[in-house]
């Protein structure tokens, strides 16, 4: 494995004073687009993966950070934001325009546009979580509290409850 975050994400790390994260970025030969693929490649629990998911709340993009073992409850996101309607961002084009990254490689921060960010509390269950480093082949580890802070995220409970 070599270290190679997306250049924009590497710049974001530097701008945030997180140069110590850059050497910890892992690159895999196979894509880690899904949380399950990333967990298998890293050798961690599925819930230690931080998914970066783009939704549209009344047409405005919103980033939701969720643990890899859970699903986002769109109704809870809608209530949290006080929005009329929340939907999953329909196309890679919307995700790329909003974040500057392709689906499967969206990091929790370092985006092209300033986007509202919600982070589900479930991420705090671990000492370390892994998130995309700007490409479907790269990931980086970080303490969840630090990740939430650097993403300027609001901590919320938007995880789908299973019966």
Short mmCIF file of N, CA and C in Angstrom, two decimals:
data_model
loop_
_atom_site.label_atom_id
_atom_site.label_comp_id
_atom_site.label_asym_id
_atom_site.label_seq_id
_atom_site.Cartn_x
_atom_site.Cartn_y
_atom_site.Cartn_z
N UNK A 1 0.84 -1.19 0.00
CA UNK A 1 0.00 0.00 0.00
C UNK A 1 0.88 1.24 0.00
N UNK A 2 0.45 2.22 -0.75
CA UNK A 2 1.16 3.49 -0.76
C UNK A 2 0.24 4.56 -0.19
N UNK A 3 0.82 5.67 0.17
CA UNK A 3 0.04 6.77 0.71
C UNK A 3 -0.25 7.74 -0.42
N UNK A 4 -1.52 7.99 -0.68
CA UNK A 4 -1.87 8.91 -1.76
C UNK A 4 -3.30 9.39 -1.65
N UNK A 5 -3.51 10.39 -0.81
CA UNK A 5 -4.83 11.01 -0.74
C UNK A 5 -5.04 11.82 -2.01
N UNK A 6 -6.28 12.08 -2.34
CA UNK A 6 -6.62 12.97 -3.45
C UNK A 6 -5.93 14.32 -3.18
N UNK A 7 -5.35 14.96 -4.19
CA UNK A 7 -4.64 16.23 -3.97
C UNK A 7 -5.47 17.29 -3.25
N UNK A 8 -6.75 17.42 -3.58
CA UNK A 8 -7.60 18.41 -2.91
C UNK A 8 -7.75 18.07 -1.43
N UNK A 9 -7.88 16.77 -1.14
CA UNK A 9 -8.02 16.37 0.25
C UNK A 9 -6.70 16.56 0.99
N UNK A 10 -5.58 16.28 0.34
CA UNK A 10 -4.26 16.51 0.96
C UNK A 10 -4.10 18.00 1.29
N UNK A 11 -4.57 18.89 0.40
CA UNK A 11 -4.53 20.33 0.65
C UNK A 11 -5.40 20.69 1.85
N UNK A 12 -6.58 20.06 1.94
CA UNK A 12 -7.48 20.32 3.07
C UNK A 12 -6.84 19.89 4.37
N UNK A 13 -6.19 18.73 4.38
CA UNK A 13 -5.49 18.27 5.58
C UNK A 13 -4.44 19.29 6.01
N UNK A 14 -3.67 19.76 5.05
CA UNK A 14 -2.63 20.74 5.34
C UNK A 14 -3.24 22.03 5.90
N UNK A 15 -4.29 22.51 5.25
CA UNK A 15 -4.95 23.76 5.67
C UNK A 15 -5.51 23.65 7.09
N UNK A 16 -5.91 22.45 7.47
CA UNK A 16 -6.47 22.23 8.81
C UNK A 16 -5.39 21.90 9.84
N UNK A 17 -4.13 21.90 9.42
CA UNK A 17 -3.04 21.56 10.33
C UNK A 17 -2.98 20.08 10.64
N UNK A 18 -3.45 19.26 9.70
CA UNK A 18 -3.51 17.81 9.91
C UNK A 18 -2.48 17.08 9.05
N UNK A 19 -1.29 17.65 8.92
CA UNK A 19 -0.25 17.01 8.11
C UNK A 19 0.11 15.63 8.64
N UNK A 20 -0.11 15.39 9.94
CA UNK A 20 0.19 14.07 10.52
C UNK A 20 -0.75 12.97 10.03
N UNK A 21 -1.88 13.35 9.44
CA UNK A 21 -2.82 12.36 8.91
C UNK A 21 -2.34 11.82 7.56
N UNK A 22 -1.71 12.66 6.77
CA UNK A 22 -1.28 12.28 5.42
C UNK A 22 -0.49 10.96 5.38
N UNK A 23 0.49 10.73 6.26
CA UNK A 23 1.23 9.46 6.19
C UNK A 23 0.38 8.24 6.59
N UNK A 24 -0.77 8.48 7.21
CA UNK A 24 -1.64 7.38 7.64
C UNK A 24 -2.69 7.00 6.59
N UNK A 25 -2.75 7.78 5.52
CA UNK A 25 -3.68 7.47 4.42
C UNK A 25 -3.23 6.15 3.79
N UNK A 26 -4.18 5.26 3.60
CA UNK A 26 -3.89 3.97 2.96
C UNK A 26 -4.53 3.93 1.59
N UNK A 27 -3.77 3.41 0.64
CA UNK A 27 -4.27 3.23 -0.72
C UNK A 27 -4.36 1.74 -0.99
N UNK A 28 -5.48 1.31 -1.55
CA UNK A 28 -5.70 -0.10 -1.86
C UNK A 28 -5.79 -0.28 -3.37
N UNK A 29 -5.30 -1.43 -3.89
CA UNK A 29 -5.35 -1.66 -5.33
C UNK A 29 -6.78 -1.81 -5.85
N UNK A 30 -7.66 -2.33 -5.01
CA UNK A 30 -9.06 -2.48 -5.41
C UNK A 30 -9.88 -1.38 -4.75
N UNK A 31 -10.94 -0.97 -5.41
CA UNK A 31 -11.79 0.10 -4.89
C UNK A 31 -12.41 -0.31 -3.56
N UNK A 32 -12.57 0.68 -2.70
CA UNK A 32 -13.25 0.49 -1.42
C UNK A 32 -14.45 1.42 -1.40
N UNK A 33 -15.25 1.36 -2.47
CA UNK A 33 -16.41 2.25 -2.63
C UNK A 33 -17.49 2.01 -1.59
N UNK A 34 -17.66 0.78 -1.16
CA UNK A 34 -18.70 0.50 -0.17
C UNK A 34 -18.06 0.36 1.20
N UNK A 35 -18.87 0.56 2.22
CA UNK A 35 -18.37 0.41 3.59
C UNK A 35 -17.86 -1.00 3.83
N UNK A 36 -18.55 -2.00 3.28
CA UNK A 36 -18.14 -3.39 3.47
C UNK A 36 -16.78 -3.65 2.81
N UNK A 37 -16.58 -3.11 1.60
CA UNK A 37 -15.28 -3.27 0.92
C UNK A 37 -14.17 -2.59 1.72
N UNK A 38 -14.45 -1.40 2.23
CA UNK A 38 -13.44 -0.68 3.01
C UNK A 38 -13.10 -1.42 4.29
N UNK A 39 -14.10 -1.89 5.02
CA UNK A 39 -13.85 -2.62 6.27
C UNK A 39 -13.04 -3.89 6.02
N UNK A 40 -13.37 -4.61 4.94
CA UNK A 40 -12.63 -5.83 4.61
C UNK A 40 -11.18 -5.51 4.28
N UNK A 41 -10.95 -4.45 3.51
CA UNK A 41 -9.58 -4.07 3.12
C UNK A 41 -8.76 -3.62 4.32
N UNK A 42 -9.38 -2.86 5.22
CA UNK A 42 -8.68 -2.34 6.39
C UNK A 42 -8.51 -3.40 7.46
N UNK A 43 -9.53 -4.28 7.58
CA UNK A 43 -9.52 -5.27 8.65
C UNK A 43 -10.13 -4.71 9.92
N UNK A 44 -11.15 -3.87 9.76
CA UNK A 44 -11.83 -3.29 10.93
C UNK A 44 -13.31 -3.67 10.90
N UNK A 45 -14.01 -3.29 11.95
CA UNK A 45 -15.46 -3.53 12.01
C UNK A 45 -16.17 -2.62 11.01
N UNK A 46 -17.27 -3.10 10.46
CA UNK A 46 -18.06 -2.32 9.52
C UNK A 46 -18.47 -0.98 10.13
N UNK A 47 -18.82 -0.97 11.42
CA UNK A 47 -19.27 0.25 12.08
C UNK A 47 -18.14 1.27 12.28
N UNK A 48 -16.87 0.88 12.02
CA UNK A 48 -15.74 1.81 12.13
C UNK A 48 -15.51 2.59 10.84
N UNK A 49 -16.30 2.28 9.81
CA UNK A 49 -16.22 3.03 8.56
C UNK A 49 -17.15 4.23 8.67
N UNK A 50 -16.65 5.38 8.27
CA UNK A 50 -17.48 6.59 8.25
C UNK A 50 -17.92 6.83 6.81
N UNK A 51 -19.21 6.64 6.55
CA UNK A 51 -19.75 6.91 5.22
C UNK A 51 -20.06 8.40 5.11
N UNK A 52 -19.72 8.99 3.97
CA UNK A 52 -20.05 10.38 3.67
C UNK A 52 -21.12 10.37 2.59
N UNK A 53 -22.35 10.69 2.97
CA UNK A 53 -23.50 10.57 2.07
C UNK A 53 -24.12 11.93 1.80
N UNK A 54 -24.34 12.23 0.54
CA UNK A 54 -24.93 13.51 0.16
C UNK A 54 -26.44 13.34 -0.06
N UNK A 55 -27.19 14.22 0.59
CA UNK A 55 -28.65 14.29 0.45
C UNK A 55 -29.01 15.68 -0.03
N UNK A 56 -30.23 15.82 -0.50
CA UNK A 56 -30.75 17.13 -0.87
C UNK A 56 -31.89 17.45 0.07
N UNK A 57 -31.75 18.54 0.82
CA UNK A 57 -32.80 19.00 1.73
C UNK A 57 -33.40 20.25 1.12
N UNK A 58 -34.64 20.11 0.64
CA UNK A 58 -35.31 21.20 -0.07
C UNK A 58 -34.39 21.74 -1.18
N UNK A 59 -33.71 20.83 -1.86
CA UNK A 59 -32.86 21.19 -2.98
C UNK A 59 -31.43 21.58 -2.62
N UNK A 60 -31.14 21.77 -1.32
CA UNK A 60 -29.80 22.14 -0.89
C UNK A 60 -29.02 20.91 -0.46
N UNK A 61 -27.74 20.77 -0.90
CA UNK A 61 -26.97 19.60 -0.50
C UNK A 61 -26.64 19.59 0.99
N UNK A 62 -26.71 18.41 1.57
CA UNK A 62 -26.38 18.19 2.97
C UNK A 62 -25.54 16.92 3.03
N UNK A 63 -24.45 16.97 3.78
CA UNK A 63 -23.61 15.80 3.96
C UNK A 63 -23.98 15.14 5.28
N UNK A 64 -24.21 13.82 5.23
CA UNK A 64 -24.48 13.07 6.45
C UNK A 64 -23.36 12.06 6.64
N UNK A 65 -22.72 12.11 7.80
CA UNK A 65 -21.68 11.15 8.16
C UNK A 65 -22.32 10.07 9.01
N UNK A 66 -22.20 8.82 8.56
CA UNK A 66 -22.88 7.70 9.22
C UNK A 66 -21.92 6.52 9.33
N UNK A 67 -22.07 5.76 10.41
CA UNK A 67 -21.23 4.57 10.54
C UNK A 67 -21.61 3.55 9.47
N UNK A 68 -20.63 2.77 9.07
CA UNK A 68 -20.79 1.86 7.94
C UNK A 68 -21.79 0.74 8.14
N UNK A 69 -22.17 0.45 9.37
CA UNK A 69 -23.10 -0.64 9.63
C UNK A 69 -24.55 -0.17 9.66
N UNK A 70 -24.75 1.15 9.56
CA UNK A 70 -26.10 1.70 9.70
C UNK A 70 -26.56 2.40 8.44
N UNK A 71 -27.86 2.63 8.41
CA UNK A 71 -28.48 3.38 7.31
C UNK A 71 -29.04 4.68 7.86
N UNK A 72 -29.10 5.68 7.00
CA UNK A 72 -29.65 6.98 7.38
C UNK A 72 -31.17 6.93 7.28
N UNK A 73 -31.83 7.42 8.32
CA UNK A 73 -33.29 7.57 8.31
C UNK A 73 -33.58 8.97 7.75
N UNK A 74 -34.03 9.02 6.51
CA UNK A 74 -34.24 10.29 5.83
C UNK A 74 -35.27 11.15 6.55
N UNK A 75 -36.26 10.54 7.16
CA UNK A 75 -37.27 11.29 7.90
C UNK A 75 -36.65 11.99 9.11
N UNK A 76 -35.72 11.33 9.80
CA UNK A 76 -35.03 11.95 10.94
C UNK A 76 -34.16 13.12 10.46
N UNK A 77 -33.53 12.97 9.31
CA UNK A 77 -32.73 14.07 8.74
C UNK A 77 -33.65 15.23 8.41
N UNK A 78 -34.79 14.94 7.80
CA UNK A 78 -35.76 15.99 7.45
C UNK A 78 -36.18 16.77 8.70
N UNK A 79 -36.52 16.04 9.76
CA UNK A 79 -36.94 16.70 11.01
C UNK A 79 -35.81 17.51 11.62
N UNK A 80 -34.61 16.94 11.61
CA UNK A 80 -33.43 17.62 12.17
C UNK A 80 -33.18 18.95 11.47
N UNK A 81 -33.36 18.98 10.15
CA UNK A 81 -33.10 20.18 9.36
C UNK A 81 -34.31 21.10 9.25
N UNK A 82 -35.48 20.60 9.65
CA UNK A 82 -36.69 21.40 9.48
C UNK A 82 -37.03 21.59 8.01
N UNK A 83 -36.69 20.61 7.21
CA UNK A 83 -36.90 20.70 5.77
C UNK A 83 -38.25 20.11 5.38
N UNK A 84 -38.76 20.53 4.24
CA UNK A 84 -39.99 19.97 3.71
C UNK A 84 -39.74 18.58 3.14
N UNK A 85 -38.60 18.44 2.42
CA UNK A 85 -38.30 17.17 1.76
C UNK A 85 -36.79 16.92 1.78
N UNK A 86 -36.42 15.68 2.06
CA UNK A 86 -35.02 15.25 1.99
C UNK A 86 -34.96 14.01 1.13
N UNK A 87 -34.08 14.04 0.14
CA UNK A 87 -33.90 12.89 -0.74
C UNK A 87 -32.40 12.62 -0.89
N UNK A 88 -32.08 11.42 -1.31
CA UNK A 88 -30.70 11.06 -1.60
C UNK A 88 -30.29 11.81 -2.86
N UNK A 89 -29.06 12.34 -2.89
CA UNK A 89 -28.58 13.01 -4.11
C UNK A 89 -28.63 12.00 -5.24
N UNK A 90 -29.32 12.34 -6.30
CA UNK A 90 -29.66 11.39 -7.35
C UNK A 90 -28.49 10.95 -8.21
N UNK A 91 -27.55 11.82 -8.49
CA UNK A 91 -26.54 11.47 -9.49
C UNK A 91 -25.15 11.81 -9.01
N UNK A 92 -24.18 11.09 -9.57
CA UNK A 92 -22.78 11.35 -9.28
C UNK A 92 -22.43 12.80 -9.60
N UNK A 93 -23.10 13.38 -10.61
CA UNK A 93 -22.83 14.76 -11.00
C UNK A 93 -23.08 15.71 -9.83
N UNK A 94 -24.20 15.52 -9.13
CA UNK A 94 -24.54 16.37 -7.99
C UNK A 94 -23.49 16.21 -6.89
N UNK A 95 -23.12 14.98 -6.60
CA UNK A 95 -22.12 14.72 -5.56
C UNK A 95 -20.79 15.37 -5.94
N UNK A 96 -20.37 15.16 -7.19
CA UNK A 96 -19.09 15.71 -7.65
C UNK A 96 -19.12 17.24 -7.65
N UNK A 97 -20.23 17.85 -8.09
CA UNK A 97 -20.33 19.31 -8.09
C UNK A 97 -20.29 19.88 -6.68
N UNK A 98 -20.91 19.20 -5.75
CA UNK A 98 -20.98 19.67 -4.37
C UNK A 98 -19.66 19.47 -3.63
N UNK A 99 -19.08 18.28 -3.77
CA UNK A 99 -17.91 17.94 -2.97
C UNK A 99 -16.59 18.03 -3.72
N UNK A 100 -16.64 17.81 -5.03
CA UNK A 100 -15.41 17.74 -5.81
C UNK A 100 -14.85 16.33 -5.89
N UNK A 101 -15.59 15.37 -5.36
CA UNK A 101 -15.13 13.98 -5.33
C UNK A 101 -16.21 13.06 -5.91
N UNK A 102 -15.78 11.89 -6.37
CA UNK A 102 -16.71 10.90 -6.90
C UNK A 102 -17.34 10.10 -5.77
N UNK A 103 -18.54 9.58 -6.01
CA UNK A 103 -19.20 8.69 -5.05
C UNK A 103 -18.24 7.54 -4.74
N UNK A 104 -18.15 7.21 -3.46
CA UNK A 104 -17.24 6.15 -3.03
C UNK A 104 -15.90 6.69 -2.57
N UNK A 105 -15.66 7.98 -2.81
CA UNK A 105 -14.40 8.58 -2.39
C UNK A 105 -14.58 9.89 -1.64
N UNK A 106 -15.82 10.23 -1.30
CA UNK A 106 -16.12 11.51 -0.66
C UNK A 106 -15.61 11.51 0.78
N UNK A 107 -14.66 12.41 1.09
CA UNK A 107 -14.18 12.51 2.47
C UNK A 107 -15.16 13.33 3.32
N UNK A 108 -14.99 13.32 4.63
CA UNK A 108 -15.91 14.07 5.49
C UNK A 108 -15.69 15.58 5.48
N UNK A 109 -14.58 16.04 4.94
CA UNK A 109 -14.29 17.48 4.84
C UNK A 109 -13.33 17.71 3.68
N UNK A 110 -13.08 18.98 3.34
CA UNK A 110 -12.23 19.30 2.21
C UNK A 110 -12.98 19.35 0.90
N UNK A 111 -14.23 19.81 0.95
CA UNK A 111 -15.10 19.83 -0.23
C UNK A 111 -14.97 21.14 -1.01
N UNK A 112 -15.45 21.11 -2.25
CA UNK A 112 -15.44 22.30 -3.11
C UNK A 112 -16.34 23.39 -2.55
N UNK A 113 -17.51 23.01 -2.06
CA UNK A 113 -18.46 23.98 -1.56
C UNK A 113 -18.71 23.74 -0.07
N UNK A 114 -19.07 24.81 0.61
CA UNK A 114 -19.40 24.70 2.03
C UNK A 114 -20.78 24.07 2.12
N UNK A 115 -20.85 22.96 2.80
CA UNK A 115 -22.09 22.21 2.89
C UNK A 115 -22.43 21.97 4.35
N UNK A 116 -23.71 22.00 4.66
CA UNK A 116 -24.13 21.65 6.02
C UNK A 116 -23.80 20.18 6.26
N UNK A 117 -23.26 19.86 7.44
CA UNK A 117 -22.84 18.51 7.75
C UNK A 117 -23.50 18.03 9.04
N UNK A 118 -24.10 16.86 8.96
CA UNK A 118 -24.66 16.18 10.12
C UNK A 118 -23.85 14.92 10.35
N UNK A 119 -23.51 14.62 11.60
CA UNK A 119 -22.77 13.40 11.93
C UNK A 119 -23.59 12.60 12.94
N UNK A 120 -23.86 11.36 12.60
CA UNK A 120 -24.63 10.53 13.52
C UNK A 120 -23.77 10.16 14.73
N UNK A 121 -24.38 10.20 15.89
CA UNK A 121 -23.71 9.90 17.16
C UNK A 121 -23.08 8.51 17.20
N UNK A 122 -23.57 7.60 16.36
CA UNK A 122 -23.05 6.22 16.35
C UNK A 122 -21.56 6.18 16.04
N UNK A 123 -21.05 7.21 15.37
CA UNK A 123 -19.62 7.25 15.05
C UNK A 123 -18.76 7.34 16.31
N UNK A 124 -19.33 7.87 17.38
CA UNK A 124 -18.57 8.06 18.62
C UNK A 124 -18.37 6.77 19.41
N UNK A 125 -18.91 5.67 18.93
CA UNK A 125 -18.80 4.38 19.65
C UNK A 125 -17.39 3.78 19.54
N UNK A 126 -16.54 4.35 18.70
CA UNK A 126 -15.19 3.80 18.48
C UNK A 126 -14.12 4.83 18.82
N UNK A 127 -12.93 4.35 19.12
CA UNK A 127 -11.79 5.24 19.36
C UNK A 127 -11.26 5.80 18.05
N UNK A 128 -11.45 5.04 16.97
CA UNK A 128 -10.95 5.43 15.66
C UNK A 128 -11.92 4.98 14.59
N UNK A 129 -12.16 5.84 13.62
CA UNK A 129 -12.98 5.48 12.47
C UNK A 129 -12.17 5.74 11.21
N UNK A 130 -12.60 5.13 10.10
CA UNK A 130 -11.92 5.26 8.81
C UNK A 130 -12.87 5.91 7.83
N UNK A 131 -12.36 6.89 7.08
CA UNK A 131 -13.17 7.60 6.10
C UNK A 131 -12.41 7.69 4.78
N UNK A 132 -13.15 7.94 3.71
CA UNK A 132 -12.53 8.08 2.39
C UNK A 132 -11.61 9.29 2.37
N UNK A 133 -10.50 9.15 1.64
CA UNK A 133 -9.51 10.23 1.53
C UNK A 133 -9.53 10.86 0.14
N UNK A 134 -10.73 10.90 -0.47
CA UNK A 134 -10.90 11.60 -1.73
C UNK A 134 -10.96 10.74 -2.97
N UNK A 135 -10.67 9.45 -2.84
CA UNK A 135 -10.78 8.53 -3.97
C UNK A 135 -11.42 7.23 -3.48
N UNK A 136 -11.96 6.42 -4.39
CA UNK A 136 -12.53 5.12 -3.99
C UNK A 136 -11.46 4.11 -3.55
N UNK A 137 -10.18 4.49 -3.66
CA UNK A 137 -9.08 3.59 -3.31
C UNK A 137 -8.35 4.00 -2.03
N UNK A 138 -8.72 5.14 -1.44
CA UNK A 138 -7.97 5.64 -0.29
C UNK A 138 -8.86 5.89 0.92
N UNK A 139 -8.28 5.62 2.10
CA UNK A 139 -8.97 5.84 3.37
C UNK A 139 -7.97 6.40 4.38
N UNK A 140 -8.50 7.02 5.44
CA UNK A 140 -7.63 7.51 6.51
C UNK A 140 -8.32 7.28 7.85
N UNK A 141 -7.53 7.08 8.92
CA UNK A 141 -8.10 6.91 10.25
C UNK A 141 -8.10 8.23 11.03
N UNK A 142 -9.07 8.37 11.91
CA UNK A 142 -9.12 9.56 12.76
C UNK A 142 -10.05 9.27 13.94
N UNK A 143 -9.76 9.88 15.06
CA UNK A 143 -10.68 9.80 16.20
C UNK A 143 -12.00 10.44 15.77
N UNK A 144 -13.13 9.81 16.08
CA UNK A 144 -14.41 10.35 15.59
C UNK A 144 -14.70 11.77 16.08
N UNK A 145 -14.31 12.09 17.29
CA UNK A 145 -14.56 13.45 17.79
C UNK A 145 -13.80 14.47 16.94
N UNK A 146 -12.57 14.14 16.56
CA UNK A 146 -11.77 15.04 15.72
C UNK A 146 -12.39 15.14 14.32
N UNK A 147 -12.83 14.02 13.79
CA UNK A 147 -13.45 14.00 12.47
C UNK A 147 -14.69 14.88 12.45
N UNK A 148 -15.52 14.76 13.46
CA UNK A 148 -16.75 15.57 13.56
C UNK A 148 -16.38 17.05 13.65
N UNK A 149 -15.36 17.37 14.44
CA UNK A 149 -14.95 18.76 14.61
C UNK A 149 -14.40 19.34 13.31
N UNK A 150 -13.53 18.61 12.61
CA UNK A 150 -12.94 19.11 11.38
C UNK A 150 -13.97 19.21 10.25
N UNK A 151 -15.00 18.40 10.31
CA UNK A 151 -16.08 18.47 9.32
C UNK A 151 -17.07 19.58 9.67
N UNK A 152 -16.89 20.22 10.83
CA UNK A 152 -17.83 21.23 11.33
C UNK A 152 -19.24 20.66 11.34
N UNK A 153 -19.34 19.41 11.79
CA UNK A 153 -20.62 18.70 11.78
C UNK A 153 -21.41 18.93 13.06
N UNK A 154 -22.70 18.84 12.93
CA UNK A 154 -23.61 18.85 14.07
C UNK A 154 -23.89 17.40 14.43
N UNK A 155 -23.69 17.04 15.70
CA UNK A 155 -23.98 15.67 16.14
C UNK A 155 -25.48 15.48 16.26
N UNK A 156 -25.97 14.42 15.65
CA UNK A 156 -27.41 14.14 15.61
C UNK A 156 -27.65 12.64 15.74
N UNK A 157 -28.90 12.28 15.89
CA UNK A 157 -29.32 10.89 15.88
C UNK A 157 -30.21 10.70 14.65
N UNK A 158 -29.63 10.25 13.54
CA UNK A 158 -30.40 10.08 12.31
C UNK A 158 -30.24 8.66 11.75
N UNK A 159 -29.84 7.76 12.61
CA UNK A 159 -29.65 6.36 12.19
C UNK A 159 -30.99 5.66 12.15
N UNK A 160 -31.19 4.87 11.10
CA UNK A 160 -32.41 4.08 10.96
C UNK A 160 -32.42 3.05 12.09
N UNK A 161 -33.51 2.97 12.78
CA UNK A 161 -33.64 2.00 13.88
C UNK A 161 -34.15 0.69 13.33
N UNK A 162 -33.53 -0.39 13.75
CA UNK A 162 -34.00 -1.71 13.33
C UNK A 162 -34.87 -2.27 14.44
N UNK A 163 -35.86 -3.03 14.04
CA UNK A 163 -36.79 -3.58 15.03
C UNK A 163 -36.26 -4.85 15.62
#
